[in-house]
Short mmCIF file of C-alpha atoms and ligand atoms in Angstrom, two decimals:
data_model
loop_
_atom_site.label_atom_id
_atom_site.label_comp_id
_atom_site.label_asym_id
_atom_site.label_seq_id
_atom_site.Cartn_x
_atom_site.Cartn_y
_atom_site.Cartn_z
CA GLY A 1 -33.03 -0.68 -13.50
CA PHE A 2 -31.23 2.60 -12.91
CA GLU A 3 -27.50 2.30 -13.56
CA MET A 4 -24.91 4.96 -12.83
CA SER A 5 -22.62 5.52 -15.82
CA TYR A 6 -18.87 5.82 -16.00
CA ASP A 7 -17.51 9.36 -15.68
CA GLU A 8 -14.34 9.83 -17.77
CA LYS A 9 -13.37 12.84 -15.60
CA ASN A 10 -12.83 10.85 -12.38
CA ILE A 11 -9.41 11.12 -10.68
CA PHE A 12 -8.26 7.58 -11.52
CA ALA A 13 -9.17 7.97 -15.21
CA LYS A 14 -6.93 11.06 -15.19
CA ILE A 15 -4.11 9.05 -13.58
CA ILE A 16 -4.49 6.33 -16.26
CA ARG A 17 -4.33 8.98 -19.01
CA GLY A 18 -1.28 10.57 -17.36
CA GLU A 19 -3.11 13.84 -16.70
CA LEU A 20 -2.49 13.54 -12.94
CA PRO A 21 0.64 12.16 -11.23
CA ALA A 22 0.69 8.98 -9.13
CA GLU A 23 3.36 6.99 -7.33
CA LYS A 24 3.11 3.93 -9.56
CA ILE A 25 4.01 0.42 -8.37
CA PHE A 26 3.04 -1.81 -11.28
CA GLU A 27 1.63 -1.40 -14.77
CA ASN A 28 0.75 -3.66 -17.69
CA ASP A 29 -1.64 -3.19 -20.63
CA LYS A 30 -4.75 -3.96 -18.51
CA VAL A 31 -3.89 -2.98 -14.91
CA LEU A 32 -2.29 -0.14 -12.95
CA ALA A 33 -1.28 -0.03 -9.26
CA PHE A 34 -0.18 3.04 -7.29
CA MET A 35 0.14 4.34 -3.73
CA ASP A 36 -2.97 5.74 -1.99
CA ILE A 37 -2.26 9.38 -1.06
CA MET A 38 -4.24 9.11 2.19
CA PRO A 39 -2.98 5.76 3.49
CA ARG A 40 -5.07 3.92 6.08
CA SER A 41 -1.83 2.13 7.04
CA PRO A 42 1.81 2.35 5.80
CA GLY A 43 2.12 0.82 2.32
CA HIS A 44 -1.56 1.28 1.36
CA LEU A 45 -1.91 0.91 -2.39
CA LEU A 46 -4.65 0.75 -5.02
CA VAL A 47 -5.05 -1.63 -7.96
CA ILE A 48 -7.27 -0.56 -10.88
CA PRO A 49 -8.24 -1.82 -14.33
CA LYS A 50 -7.36 0.45 -17.25
CA SER A 51 -10.78 -0.33 -18.74
CA SER A 52 -13.60 2.06 -17.89
CA ALA A 53 -15.36 0.27 -15.03
CA ARG A 54 -17.18 2.19 -12.35
CA ASN A 55 -16.91 -0.57 -9.73
CA ILE A 56 -17.29 -4.35 -9.29
CA LEU A 57 -20.95 -4.14 -10.38
CA ASP A 58 -20.12 -3.31 -14.02
CA ILE A 59 -16.64 -4.71 -14.78
CA ASP A 60 -16.36 -7.54 -17.30
CA ASP A 61 -14.96 -10.84 -16.01
CA GLU A 62 -11.82 -10.77 -18.16
CA ASN A 63 -10.61 -7.40 -16.85
CA LEU A 64 -11.64 -8.30 -13.29
CA CYS A 65 -9.47 -11.44 -13.46
CA GLU A 66 -6.48 -9.41 -14.66
CA VAL A 67 -6.98 -6.99 -11.76
CA ILE A 68 -7.38 -9.64 -9.07
CA LYS A 69 -4.20 -11.43 -10.19
CA VAL A 70 -2.31 -8.19 -9.60
CA VAL A 71 -4.09 -7.74 -6.24
CA LYS A 72 -2.68 -11.10 -5.11
CA LYS A 73 0.81 -10.34 -6.43
CA LEU A 74 0.90 -6.97 -4.68
CA ALA A 75 -0.64 -8.26 -1.43
CA ILE A 76 2.30 -10.65 -1.16
CA ALA A 77 4.94 -8.13 -2.30
CA SER A 78 3.72 -5.23 -0.14
CA LYS A 79 3.39 -7.43 2.98
CA LYS A 80 6.97 -8.61 2.54
CA ALA A 81 8.46 -5.25 1.52
CA MET A 82 6.76 -3.37 4.35
CA ASN A 83 7.46 -6.08 6.98
CA ALA A 84 3.71 -6.26 7.60
CA THR A 85 2.12 -9.13 9.53
CA GLY A 86 -1.23 -9.07 7.74
CA VAL A 87 -3.04 -7.53 4.75
CA THR A 88 -6.56 -6.05 4.48
CA ILE A 89 -8.17 -5.93 1.00
CA GLN A 90 -11.15 -3.64 0.47
CA GLN A 91 -13.40 -2.77 -2.47
CA PHE A 92 -16.33 -0.32 -2.18
CA SER A 93 -19.11 -0.07 -4.78
CA GLU A 94 -21.37 2.99 -5.07
CA ALA A 95 -21.62 5.84 -2.55
CA ASP A 96 -23.79 3.80 -0.21
CA GLY A 97 -21.13 1.07 -0.31
CA GLY A 98 -18.48 3.59 0.78
CA GLN A 99 -17.11 4.41 -2.69
CA GLU A 100 -15.72 7.92 -3.24
CA VAL A 101 -13.80 7.59 -6.51
CA PHE A 102 -15.96 6.05 -9.22
CA HIS A 103 -13.41 3.97 -11.08
CA LEU A 104 -13.09 0.38 -9.80
CA HIS A 105 -10.24 -0.03 -7.31
CA PHE A 106 -9.09 -2.60 -4.80
CA HIS A 107 -7.35 -1.35 -1.68
CA ILE A 108 -4.34 -3.35 -0.48
CA ILE A 109 -3.62 -2.31 3.08
CA PRO A 110 -0.60 -3.86 4.83
CA ARG A 111 -1.28 -4.34 8.55
CA TYR A 112 0.97 -4.49 11.60
CA THR A 113 0.60 -6.22 14.96
CA GLY A 114 -1.46 -4.11 17.37
CA LYS A 115 -1.96 -1.24 14.87
CA PRO A 116 -5.52 -0.25 13.90
CA MET A 117 -6.06 1.39 10.51
CA ASN A 118 -5.96 5.22 10.29
CA ARG A 119 -9.31 6.93 9.84
CA PRO A 120 -10.27 7.57 6.19
CA GLY A 121 -9.66 10.95 4.56
CA GLN A 122 -6.76 11.97 6.79
CA MET A 123 -3.88 14.20 5.67
CA VAL A 124 -2.29 13.60 2.27
CA LYS A 125 0.94 11.75 2.96
CA ASP A 126 4.30 13.36 2.19
CA MET A 127 5.13 12.26 -1.37
CA THR A 128 8.75 11.49 -0.42
CA VAL A 129 7.47 8.93 2.13
CA LEU A 130 5.12 7.39 -0.45
CA SER A 131 7.95 7.31 -2.97
CA MET A 132 10.27 5.48 -0.52
CA GLN A 133 7.57 2.91 0.25
CA ALA A 134 6.84 2.50 -3.48
CA ASN A 135 10.52 1.85 -4.13
CA LYS A 136 10.61 -0.87 -1.47
CA ILE A 137 7.55 -2.60 -2.94
CA LYS A 138 8.90 -2.30 -6.50
CA ALA A 139 12.22 -3.78 -5.37
CA GLU A 140 10.31 -6.74 -3.91
CA LEU A 141 8.50 -7.18 -7.23
CA GLY A 142 11.78 -6.99 -9.08
CA VAL A 143 10.75 -4.03 -11.25
P1 LIG B 201 -12.98 4.74 -1.98
O1 LIG B 201 -13.59 5.21 -3.27
O2 LIG B 201 -12.54 3.31 -2.06
O3 LIG B 201 -13.83 5.00 -0.79
O4 LIG B 201 -11.69 5.60 -1.69
C1 LIG B 201 -10.90 6.21 -2.67
C2 LIG B 201 -9.45 6.13 -2.25
O5 LIG B 201 -8.68 6.87 -3.18
C3 LIG B 201 -9.15 6.72 -0.86
O6 LIG B 201 -8.42 5.75 -0.11
C4 LIG B 201 -8.31 7.96 -1.16
O7 LIG B 201 -7.32 8.17 -0.18
C5 LIG B 201 -7.70 7.63 -2.52
N1 LIG B 201 -7.45 8.81 -3.35
C6 LIG B 201 -8.31 9.85 -3.55
N2 LIG B 201 -7.77 10.73 -4.40
C7 LIG B 201 -6.56 10.24 -4.77
C8 LIG B 201 -5.53 10.72 -5.65
O8 LIG B 201 -5.62 11.78 -6.26
N3 LIG B 201 -4.43 9.94 -5.78
C9 LIG B 201 -4.28 8.76 -5.10
N4 LIG B 201 -3.14 8.08 -5.31
N5 LIG B 201 -5.23 8.27 -4.27
C10 LIG B 201 -6.35 9.01 -4.10
#
């Protein structure tokens, strides 16, 4: 069948290569996590594989497992660091699945009692705010 191919020029590939800045939370040889610049809720972060996967439909199992382990670690750390009372995890595959950036990513969205998520695509958050939140989450991780 028709398969969309990986585009090396996507924004997250540029972040992995260090061509674009990001407020990084965690990094190892297979996985990178950083703050979402248009947070749906305070503390919203993204976890991505360093391997070239478009979305969950084409990633190999080994890299997916490395990513999901970090998703769990950061769900716990961000909930605690942000004093959240819940966490929403999202992953969108292909445009019709809601995907906008075509490098696999999991959203980790800390949630707070009585607070709905912000609408998508709102204003880019002040980088100093994102940096302060990143520092809190990193402190919780012990990095
Ligand atoms: P999705 O593809 O899952 O629909 O959404 C892509 C996500 O990436 C959105 O939540 C958006 O705010 C985030 N995003 C888009 N461009 C950038 C960027 O340049 N840097 C960061 N850190 N996040 C981005």
